[in-house]
Short mmCIF file of C-alpha atoms and ligand atoms in Angstrom, two decimals:
data_model
loop_
_atom_site.label_atom_id
_atom_site.label_comp_id
_atom_site.label_asym_id
_atom_site.label_seq_id
_atom_site.Cartn_x
_atom_site.Cartn_y
_atom_site.Cartn_z
CA GLN A 1 5.25 16.93 26.13
CA GLU A 2 1.95 16.66 24.25
CA LEU A 3 -0.01 18.79 21.84
CA GLN A 4 -2.11 20.88 24.22
CA LYS A 5 -5.10 21.05 21.92
CA TYR A 6 -5.85 17.41 22.37
CA THR A 7 -7.27 17.00 25.80
CA GLY A 8 -10.68 15.74 26.99
CA VAL A 9 -12.80 13.14 25.36
CA VAL A 10 -12.24 12.29 21.67
CA GLU A 11 -15.34 13.62 19.85
CA ASP A 12 -18.12 11.05 19.54
CA CYS A 13 -16.10 8.42 21.45
CA CYS A 14 -15.92 7.44 25.09
CA CYS A 15 -12.25 7.84 26.00
CA GLU A 16 -9.92 10.77 26.48
CA TYR A 17 -6.89 11.62 24.35
CA GLU A 18 -4.51 11.18 27.27
CA THR A 19 -5.97 7.73 28.02
CA VAL A 20 -5.64 6.70 24.41
CA ASN A 21 -2.04 7.88 24.31
CA SER A 22 -0.99 6.05 27.47
CA LEU A 23 -2.91 2.86 26.66
CA ASN A 24 -1.48 2.90 23.16
CA GLY A 25 2.07 3.57 24.30
CA GLU A 26 2.14 1.07 27.20
CA VAL A 27 -0.09 -1.74 25.88
CA LEU A 28 -1.56 -1.64 22.46
CA HIS A 29 1.31 -0.44 20.28
CA PRO A 30 3.89 -2.92 21.61
CA LEU A 31 1.40 -5.85 21.34
CA LEU A 32 0.25 -4.90 17.84
CA GLN A 33 3.84 -4.50 16.64
CA LYS A 34 4.50 -8.11 17.66
CA LEU A 35 1.24 -9.43 16.25
CA VAL A 36 1.67 -8.00 12.75
CA ARG A 37 5.06 -9.70 12.52
CA THR A 38 3.70 -13.16 13.14
CA PRO A 39 3.37 -15.50 10.09
CA PHE A 40 -0.41 -15.44 10.34
CA PHE A 41 -0.74 -11.67 10.19
CA ARG A 42 2.07 -10.71 7.90
CA TYR A 43 0.63 -12.22 4.69
CA PHE A 44 -2.38 -10.61 3.05
CA LYS A 45 -4.33 -12.11 0.19
CA VAL A 46 -5.32 -9.49 -2.28
CA LYS A 47 -6.42 -8.91 -5.89
CA LEU A 48 -3.96 -6.32 -7.01
CA TRP A 49 -5.08 -5.97 -10.60
CA CYS A 50 -6.84 -2.71 -11.10
CA ASP A 51 -9.98 -2.60 -13.11
CA CYS A 52 -11.29 0.87 -12.24
CA PRO A 53 -15.08 0.72 -12.50
CA PHE A 54 -15.57 4.53 -12.47
CA TRP A 55 -13.48 5.99 -15.23
CA PRO A 56 -11.50 4.71 -18.22
CA ASP A 57 -7.97 3.57 -17.71
CA ASP A 58 -5.93 6.73 -17.18
CA GLY A 59 -2.64 5.02 -17.85
CA MET A 60 -1.87 4.62 -14.15
CA CYS A 61 -2.84 1.00 -13.94
CA ARG A 62 -1.02 -0.34 -16.89
CA LEU A 63 1.59 -2.25 -14.89
CA ARG A 64 -0.77 -4.95 -13.80
CA ASP A 65 0.35 -8.06 -12.23
CA CYS A 66 3.71 -6.60 -11.44
CA SER A 67 5.44 -5.96 -8.17
CA VAL A 68 3.77 -4.45 -5.22
CA CYS A 69 5.26 -1.12 -5.68
CA GLU A 70 3.84 -0.55 -9.08
CA CYS A 71 3.80 3.21 -9.47
CA PRO A 72 3.41 5.06 -12.69
CA GLU A 73 6.93 5.17 -13.96
CA ASN A 74 7.04 8.90 -14.54
CA GLU A 75 5.96 9.61 -10.99
CA PHE A 76 8.34 7.15 -9.33
CA PRO A 77 11.55 8.43 -7.84
CA GLU A 78 14.53 8.07 -10.21
CA PRO A 79 16.87 6.08 -7.91
CA PHE A 80 14.44 3.21 -7.63
CA ARG A 81 14.32 2.83 -11.39
CA ASN A 82 18.07 2.87 -11.74
CA SER A 83 18.72 0.27 -9.06
CA LEU A 84 16.14 -2.00 -10.61
CA GLU A 85 17.68 -1.98 -14.03
CA HIS A 86 20.56 -3.92 -12.66
CA ASN A 87 18.63 -6.31 -10.50
CA LEU A 88 15.56 -7.38 -12.39
CA PRO A 89 15.24 -8.89 -15.77
CA SER A 90 11.64 -8.02 -16.68
CA ASP A 91 10.54 -4.66 -18.06
CA ASN A 92 7.41 -4.86 -16.03
CA LEU A 93 9.08 -4.89 -12.67
CA GLN A 94 9.81 -1.23 -12.35
CA CYS A 95 9.08 -0.42 -8.77
CA GLN A 96 10.73 -2.93 -6.58
CA GLU A 97 12.51 -0.34 -4.40
CA GLY A 98 15.68 -2.18 -5.39
CA LYS A 99 14.72 -5.33 -3.46
CA PRO A 100 14.09 -8.35 -5.60
CA GLN A 101 12.72 -10.11 -2.52
CA ALA A 102 9.84 -7.64 -2.44
CA ILE A 103 8.19 -9.45 -5.31
CA VAL A 104 4.72 -10.72 -4.52
CA ASP A 105 4.83 -14.13 -2.84
CA ARG A 106 2.41 -16.14 -4.91
CA THR A 107 2.44 -19.28 -2.80
CA LEU A 108 -1.09 -19.96 -1.89
CA ASP A 109 -0.90 -21.87 1.32
CA SER A 110 -3.87 -24.13 1.74
CA ILE A 111 -3.06 -24.82 5.38
CA THR A 112 -3.81 -21.31 6.35
CA PHE A 113 -7.40 -21.51 5.19
CA ARG A 114 -8.38 -24.45 7.35
CA GLY A 115 -10.90 -23.60 9.98
CA TRP A 116 -11.93 -20.18 8.42
CA ILE A 117 -15.19 -19.51 6.76
CA GLU A 118 -15.52 -18.29 3.16
CA ALA A 119 -18.05 -15.47 3.21
CA ASP A 120 -18.21 -12.22 1.41
CA ASN A 121 -18.02 -8.95 3.29
CA PRO A 122 -21.29 -7.07 2.82
CA TRP A 123 -19.61 -3.68 3.12
CA THR A 124 -16.86 -4.07 0.50
CA SER A 125 -16.83 -4.41 -3.27
CA ASP A 126 -14.21 -7.14 -3.74
CA ASP A 127 -15.48 -10.67 -3.66
CA GLU A 128 -13.30 -11.98 -0.90
CA THR A 129 -14.08 -15.56 -1.76
CA ASP A 130 -12.78 -15.29 -5.33
CA ASN A 131 -9.29 -16.70 -5.10
CA SER A 132 -8.61 -16.88 -8.86
CA GLU A 133 -6.87 -13.56 -9.24
CA MET A 134 -5.52 -13.16 -5.74
CA THR A 135 -1.94 -13.27 -4.60
CA TYR A 136 -0.30 -13.21 -1.24
CA VAL A 137 1.74 -10.18 -0.23
CA ASN A 138 4.23 -10.15 2.57
CA LEU A 139 3.32 -6.92 4.28
CA LEU A 140 6.58 -6.62 6.07
CA LEU A 141 8.40 -6.37 2.79
CA ASN A 142 6.09 -3.69 1.53
CA PRO A 143 5.78 -1.00 4.19
CA GLU A 144 3.31 1.77 3.78
CA ARG A 145 5.35 4.88 3.26
CA TYR A 146 6.20 7.58 0.68
CA THR A 147 5.91 6.20 -2.83
CA GLY A 148 5.92 9.30 -5.05
CA TYR A 149 2.28 8.71 -5.99
CA THR A 150 0.75 12.12 -6.19
CA GLY A 151 -0.77 14.55 -8.65
CA PRO A 152 -4.11 14.35 -10.45
CA SER A 153 -4.51 10.54 -10.22
CA ALA A 154 -4.21 10.49 -6.38
CA ARG A 155 -6.21 13.70 -6.05
CA ARG A 156 -9.03 12.30 -8.17
CA ILE A 157 -9.44 9.29 -5.82
CA TRP A 158 -9.57 11.36 -2.69
CA ASP A 159 -11.95 13.87 -4.37
CA ALA A 160 -14.23 11.06 -5.45
CA ILE A 161 -14.20 9.55 -2.00
CA TYR A 162 -15.07 12.78 -0.27
CA SER A 163 -17.39 14.46 -2.76
CA GLU A 164 -19.35 11.50 -3.91
CA ASN A 165 -19.44 9.28 -0.90
CA CYS A 166 -18.94 11.03 2.31
CA PRO A 167 -19.30 14.83 2.03
CA LYS A 168 -17.93 16.73 5.00
CA TYR A 169 -20.75 17.10 7.45
CA THR A 170 -21.78 20.59 8.41
CA SER A 171 -21.40 21.49 12.00
CA GLY A 172 -25.12 21.25 12.46
CA GLU A 173 -25.18 17.72 11.01
CA VAL A 174 -27.71 15.72 12.91
CA CYS A 175 -27.14 12.45 11.20
CA GLN A 176 -24.56 10.81 13.39
CA GLU A 177 -24.15 7.89 11.00
CA LYS A 178 -23.05 10.02 8.09
CA LYS A 179 -20.65 11.78 10.32
CA VAL A 180 -19.14 8.39 11.32
CA LEU A 181 -18.47 7.48 7.71
CA TYR A 182 -16.77 10.80 7.03
CA LYS A 183 -14.70 10.52 10.20
CA LEU A 184 -13.55 7.00 9.43
CA ILE A 185 -12.33 7.99 6.01
CA SER A 186 -10.73 11.19 7.17
CA GLY A 187 -9.06 9.29 10.02
CA LEU A 188 -7.68 6.72 7.56
CA HIS A 189 -6.51 9.58 5.27
CA SER A 190 -4.67 11.15 8.26
CA SER A 191 -3.04 7.85 9.03
CA ILE A 192 -1.86 7.35 5.42
CA SER A 193 -0.44 10.90 5.38
CA ILE A 194 1.36 10.25 8.69
CA HIS A 195 2.89 7.09 7.33
CA ILE A 196 4.14 9.01 4.32
CA ALA A 197 5.59 11.67 6.57
CA ALA A 198 7.14 9.15 8.94
CA ASP A 199 9.05 7.36 6.14
CA TYR A 200 9.75 9.93 3.43
CA LEU A 201 12.26 10.03 0.59
CA LEU A 202 14.28 13.00 1.80
CA ASP A 203 16.93 13.04 -0.84
CA GLU A 204 16.25 11.32 -4.13
CA ALA A 205 19.85 11.39 -5.37
CA ALA A 206 21.28 9.87 -2.21
CA ASN A 207 18.21 7.68 -1.67
CA THR A 208 17.96 8.89 1.96
CA TRP A 209 14.82 8.09 3.88
CA GLY A 210 13.55 9.54 7.14
CA GLU A 211 10.86 11.61 8.90
CA ASN A 212 9.43 14.67 7.23
CA LEU A 213 7.69 16.52 10.09
CA GLU A 214 6.81 19.49 7.86
CA VAL A 215 4.74 17.15 5.73
CA MET A 216 3.03 15.81 8.89
CA TYR A 217 2.22 19.35 10.04
CA ASP A 218 1.06 20.54 6.59
CA ARG A 219 -1.26 17.58 5.98
CA VAL A 220 -2.46 16.59 9.42
CA VAL A 221 -1.23 18.31 12.59
CA GLN A 222 -2.27 21.81 11.62
CA TYR A 223 -5.90 20.54 11.26
CA PRO A 224 -7.26 19.52 14.72
CA ASP A 225 -10.25 17.76 13.08
CA ARG A 226 -7.90 15.48 11.12
CA VAL A 227 -6.08 14.53 14.23
CA GLY A 228 -9.36 14.06 16.06
CA ASN A 229 -10.62 11.80 13.27
CA LEU A 230 -7.49 9.69 13.47
CA TYR A 231 -8.14 9.08 17.19
CA PHE A 232 -11.80 8.45 16.40
CA THR A 233 -10.99 5.84 13.80
CA PHE A 234 -8.49 4.16 16.13
CA LEU A 235 -11.13 3.85 18.89
CA PHE A 236 -13.77 2.66 16.43
CA ILE A 237 -11.53 -0.15 15.15
CA LEU A 238 -10.48 -1.00 18.73
CA ARG A 239 -14.12 -1.34 19.69
CA ALA A 240 -14.76 -3.68 16.73
CA VAL A 241 -11.77 -5.87 17.67
CA THR A 242 -12.86 -6.16 21.32
CA LYS A 243 -16.47 -6.70 20.37
CA ALA A 244 -15.40 -9.72 18.28
CA ALA A 245 -13.26 -11.06 21.13
CA ASN A 246 -15.31 -14.22 21.64
CA TYR A 247 -14.73 -15.15 18.02
CA LEU A 248 -11.18 -13.97 17.78
CA GLU A 249 -10.10 -15.81 20.98
CA VAL A 250 -10.99 -19.24 19.55
CA ALA A 251 -10.06 -18.61 15.93
CA LYS A 252 -7.38 -20.69 14.33
CA TYR A 253 -4.14 -18.90 13.71
CA ASP A 254 -2.48 -21.89 12.07
CA THR A 255 0.25 -21.46 9.57
CA GLY A 256 1.94 -24.77 10.15
CA ASN A 257 4.50 -23.52 12.65
CA HIS A 258 3.22 -24.60 15.99
CA ALA A 259 5.50 -22.53 18.19
CA GLU A 260 4.87 -19.30 16.29
CA ASP A 261 1.11 -20.04 15.95
CA ALA A 262 0.82 -20.54 19.74
CA SER A 263 2.53 -17.21 20.26
CA THR A 264 0.12 -15.52 17.83
CA LEU A 265 -2.85 -16.84 19.83
CA LEU A 266 -1.25 -15.73 23.09
CA LEU A 267 -0.67 -12.17 21.78
CA MET A 268 -4.25 -12.07 20.52
CA LYS A 269 -5.54 -13.07 23.96
CA GLN A 270 -3.31 -10.41 25.61
CA LEU A 271 -4.84 -7.84 23.28
CA LEU A 272 -8.42 -8.93 23.74
CA ASN A 273 -8.44 -9.49 27.48
CA ASN A 274 -6.24 -6.67 28.52
CA PRO A 275 -6.94 -5.51 32.06
CA LYS A 276 -5.47 -2.04 31.49
CA LEU A 277 -7.63 -1.57 28.38
CA GLN A 278 -10.73 -2.79 30.20
CA ALA A 279 -10.09 -0.53 33.13
CA ALA A 280 -9.16 2.64 31.24
CA CYS A 281 -11.34 2.46 28.13
CA PRO A 282 -13.87 -0.39 28.39
CA LEU A 283 -16.07 0.98 25.56
CA PRO A 284 -13.95 2.85 23.04
CA PHE A 285 -16.99 3.58 20.84
CA ASP A 286 -20.69 3.08 21.50
CA GLU A 287 -22.23 1.65 18.37
CA ALA A 288 -25.56 1.04 20.10
CA LYS A 289 -26.33 4.74 19.68
CA LEU A 290 -26.56 4.45 15.88
CA TRP A 291 -29.40 3.46 13.48
CA LYS A 292 -31.96 4.24 16.12
CA GLY A 293 -34.53 6.32 14.29
CA GLU A 294 -37.28 5.25 11.97
CA SER A 295 -35.05 5.66 8.88
CA GLY A 296 -32.37 3.55 10.49
CA PRO A 297 -32.49 0.52 8.13
CA GLN A 298 -32.69 2.72 5.02
CA LEU A 299 -29.80 4.86 6.21
CA LYS A 300 -27.74 1.79 6.87
CA GLN A 301 -28.32 0.64 3.34
CA THR A 302 -27.30 4.01 1.90
CA ILE A 303 -24.14 4.10 3.95
CA GLN A 304 -23.35 0.49 3.05
CA ARG A 305 -23.63 1.45 -0.64
CA GLN A 306 -21.43 4.49 -0.19
CA PHE A 307 -18.83 2.44 1.62
CA LYS A 308 -18.92 -0.15 -1.22
CA ASN A 309 -18.24 2.63 -3.70
CA ILE A 310 -15.23 3.69 -1.59
CA SER A 311 -14.01 0.13 -1.60
CA ALA A 312 -14.43 -0.09 -5.42
CA LEU A 313 -12.46 3.13 -5.81
CA MET A 314 -9.38 1.31 -4.47
CA ASP A 315 -9.19 -0.40 -7.87
CA CYS A 316 -8.55 3.09 -9.43
CA VAL A 317 -5.48 3.76 -7.21
CA GLY A 318 -2.65 3.99 -9.74
CA CYS A 319 0.23 3.02 -7.42
CA GLU A 320 0.21 -0.65 -6.63
CA LYS A 321 1.64 -0.42 -3.14
CA CYS A 322 -0.83 2.32 -2.27
CA ARG A 323 -3.57 0.12 -3.71
CA LEU A 324 -2.37 -2.75 -1.55
CA TRP A 325 -2.55 -0.73 1.67
CA GLY A 326 -5.75 1.07 0.49
CA LYS A 327 -7.47 -2.23 -0.07
CA LEU A 328 -6.24 -3.75 3.17
CA GLN A 329 -7.34 -0.78 5.22
CA VAL A 330 -10.66 -0.39 3.54
CA LEU A 331 -11.29 -4.14 4.09
CA GLY A 332 -10.26 -3.51 7.72
CA LEU A 333 -12.83 -0.72 8.03
CA GLY A 334 -15.40 -2.88 6.27
CA THR A 335 -14.78 -5.67 8.72
CA ALA A 336 -15.21 -3.33 11.66
CA LEU A 337 -18.48 -2.09 10.14
CA LYS A 338 -19.59 -5.68 9.73
CA ILE A 339 -18.73 -6.55 13.36
CA LEU A 340 -20.39 -3.47 14.78
CA PHE A 341 -23.38 -3.11 12.47
CA SER A 342 -24.19 -6.32 10.58
CA VAL A 343 -24.81 -8.35 13.63
CA ASP A 344 -27.87 -7.34 15.57
CA SER A 345 -26.49 -7.86 19.06
CA GLN A 346 -29.88 -7.44 20.63
CA ASN A 347 -31.23 -10.53 18.92
CA GLN A 348 -28.12 -12.59 18.47
CA PRO A 349 -25.27 -13.39 20.76
CA GLU A 350 -22.12 -11.51 19.83
CA THR A 351 -20.41 -14.82 19.09
CA SER A 352 -22.55 -15.07 15.95
CA VAL A 353 -20.18 -12.86 13.99
CA GLN A 354 -18.39 -14.84 11.35
CA LEU A 355 -15.16 -13.54 9.97
CA GLN A 356 -12.92 -14.55 7.08
CA ARG A 357 -9.24 -15.07 7.62
CA ASN A 358 -8.42 -12.10 5.38
CA GLU A 359 -10.86 -9.84 7.22
CA VAL A 360 -9.15 -10.60 10.52
CA ILE A 361 -5.69 -9.89 8.96
CA ALA A 362 -6.96 -6.61 7.58
CA LEU A 363 -8.61 -5.60 10.81
CA VAL A 364 -5.51 -6.21 12.96
CA ASN A 365 -3.17 -4.61 10.48
CA LEU A 366 -5.39 -1.58 10.22
CA LEU A 367 -5.48 -1.26 14.03
CA ASN A 368 -1.71 -1.43 14.01
CA ARG A 369 -1.40 1.26 11.34
CA LEU A 370 -3.69 3.55 13.34
CA SER A 371 -1.85 2.74 16.52
CA GLU A 372 1.45 3.70 14.82
CA SER A 373 -0.04 6.96 13.63
CA VAL A 374 -1.41 7.86 17.04
CA GLN A 375 2.03 7.09 18.48
CA PHE A 376 3.79 9.19 15.92
CA VAL A 377 1.45 12.18 16.45
CA HIS A 378 1.85 11.83 20.22
CA GLU A 379 5.65 11.67 20.04
CA ARG A 380 6.39 14.01 17.17
CA GLY A 381 3.28 16.21 16.87
CA LEU A 382 4.59 19.01 19.01
CA LEU A 383 7.90 19.21 17.08
CA SER A 384 6.11 19.06 13.80
CA GLU A 385 3.96 22.00 14.92
CA LYS A 386 7.07 24.03 15.84
CA LEU A 387 8.78 23.20 12.59
CA GLY A 388 5.58 23.67 10.54
CA LYS A 389 4.91 27.15 11.99
CA VAL A 390 8.40 28.50 11.18
CA GLN A 391 8.33 27.26 7.60
P1 LIG B 401 -3.90 14.56 -0.36
O1 LIG B 401 -3.45 13.68 0.80
O2 LIG B 401 -3.99 13.95 -1.71
O3 LIG B 401 -5.34 15.18 0.03
C1 LIG B 401 -6.22 15.73 -0.92
C2 LIG B 401 -7.18 16.71 -0.22
O4 LIG B 401 -7.96 15.99 0.67
C3 LIG B 401 -6.46 17.76 0.55
O5 LIG B 401 -6.13 18.87 -0.14
C4 LIG B 401 -7.48 18.10 1.62
O6 LIG B 401 -8.47 18.97 1.11
C5 LIG B 401 -8.19 16.77 1.86
N1 LIG B 401 -7.61 16.02 3.07
C6 LIG B 401 -6.36 15.69 3.26
N2 LIG B 401 -6.21 14.95 4.38
C7 LIG B 401 -7.44 14.92 4.94
C8 LIG B 401 -7.99 14.27 6.09
N3 LIG B 401 -7.22 13.58 6.90
N4 LIG B 401 -9.30 14.44 6.33
C9 LIG B 401 -10.12 15.10 5.51
N5 LIG B 401 -9.70 15.69 4.36
C10 LIG B 401 -8.39 15.60 4.09
N6 LIG B 401 1.08 8.07 -1.30
C11 LIG B 401 2.21 7.58 -0.84
O7 LIG B 401 3.25 8.17 -0.93
N7 LIG B 401 2.20 6.37 -0.11
C12 LIG B 401 1.07 5.64 0.08
O8 LIG B 401 1.11 4.59 0.68
C13 LIG B 401 -0.11 6.18 -0.40
N8 LIG B 401 -1.32 5.50 -0.28
C14 LIG B 401 -2.45 5.97 -0.85
C15 LIG B 401 -3.61 5.28 -0.70
C16 LIG B 401 -4.80 5.76 -1.27
C17 LIG B 401 -6.05 4.93 -1.14
C18 LIG B 401 -4.77 6.99 -2.00
C19 LIG B 401 -6.02 7.50 -2.68
C20 LIG B 401 -3.61 7.69 -2.11
C21 LIG B 401 -2.48 7.22 -1.54
N9 LIG B 401 -1.26 7.94 -1.63
C22 LIG B 401 -0.09 7.42 -1.14
C23 LIG B 401 -1.22 9.32 -2.19
C24 LIG B 401 -1.39 10.36 -1.01
O9 LIG B 401 -2.48 10.00 -0.17
C25 LIG B 401 -1.63 11.78 -1.49
O10 LIG B 401 -2.71 11.78 -2.34
C26 LIG B 401 -0.40 12.42 -2.15
O11 LIG B 401 0.72 12.30 -1.34
C27 LIG B 401 -0.66 13.90 -2.48
O12 LIG B 401 -0.90 14.59 -1.26
P2 LIG B 401 -1.60 16.02 -1.14
O13 LIG B 401 -0.77 16.81 -0.18
O14 LIG B 401 -1.79 16.56 -2.47
O15 LIG B 401 -3.01 15.78 -0.43
#
């Protein structure tokens, strides 16, 4: 059974909710789940230090260069702290979720950079070519889920994102491009909230984790526009991935393990040339409609600047694991924006897009996160609505 509200075409996209759900369930979700577990896609290179460029250090970022789940101690659930005291020697490593193996893997593997360009992403604020302060993170050991990061620090970031950079468009908003930026951010926000709800700390004392469907209803499902924006963002990223197919099909997914790397390439090809996808939703989003008017180039610059600000705001996120996933997903969005808007496909062949290894990892992991969220809403949305309404 599905949520009845979500039928027809996803607003501003070219596919229907039902099509997205069946495509995702049958094809995309299973493929993406396998892809993100491959050695190529499971490590992400990231600068995790936070140097917030917008406001003075609010004490949230003091645990720099620590583990990936570096939340402000006072906001972090008690059981985590207790279990760590026994396992880890350093005072700095406070948020390891009791798993010493979750420590950042700092092995910079030079093999994995062969065959990939080094070029900065014009939409994001981090210099992606600056390796000096970057570390590798094993994403599988650091799942995006409830971390206890909440309160004024988290609220300030979302407020800054929405109020300064992508104010909610009015219903009469004519500027399609501004609407796109708002929807992308709102869709990402929905996805983050759904991951929090899907893997929630239900009982601090017993350290019990599980679904919290009330949270999903309260934050996402009760607002049809937030669900719509999630589907929109999923289709937008899917379009970017398929538009870059020529590039992604011949890219090097080498990590030194030939058998696993061959399987990564095969999975990538199955995703990019999927007959079911091509038949059911050949153009998930039509980017050719944007930047048409006279003010197109100027508008693009404005939106690029706004998106860069959003990207820089990720350095103000006070919980390190949230910052990790925030940075990854914003880079994924920035990569999609680069694929769809930085290459003038009328004058240049689509193969001219050049992507960095890290951009591709971010893009595919973002698509997977959105696919997980779409699947979760599809499977659990109705129940969450029932539970949410009787609260
Ligand atoms: P928030 O989610 O903080 O929302 C703030 C306000 O934004 C809402 O009151 C509403 O007005 C508006 N809003 C909410 N959702 C949407 C939407 N989809 N579209 C439009 N407007 C919306 N916490 C974790 O536990 N784990 C994480 O991995 C994690 N990652 C984060 C990553 C980033 C980049 C940020 C900024 C925060 C992250 N957080 C994470 C914190 C989390 O997002 C919430 O801020 C926190 O759980 C408090 O939630 P809240 O209910 O107060 O509302």
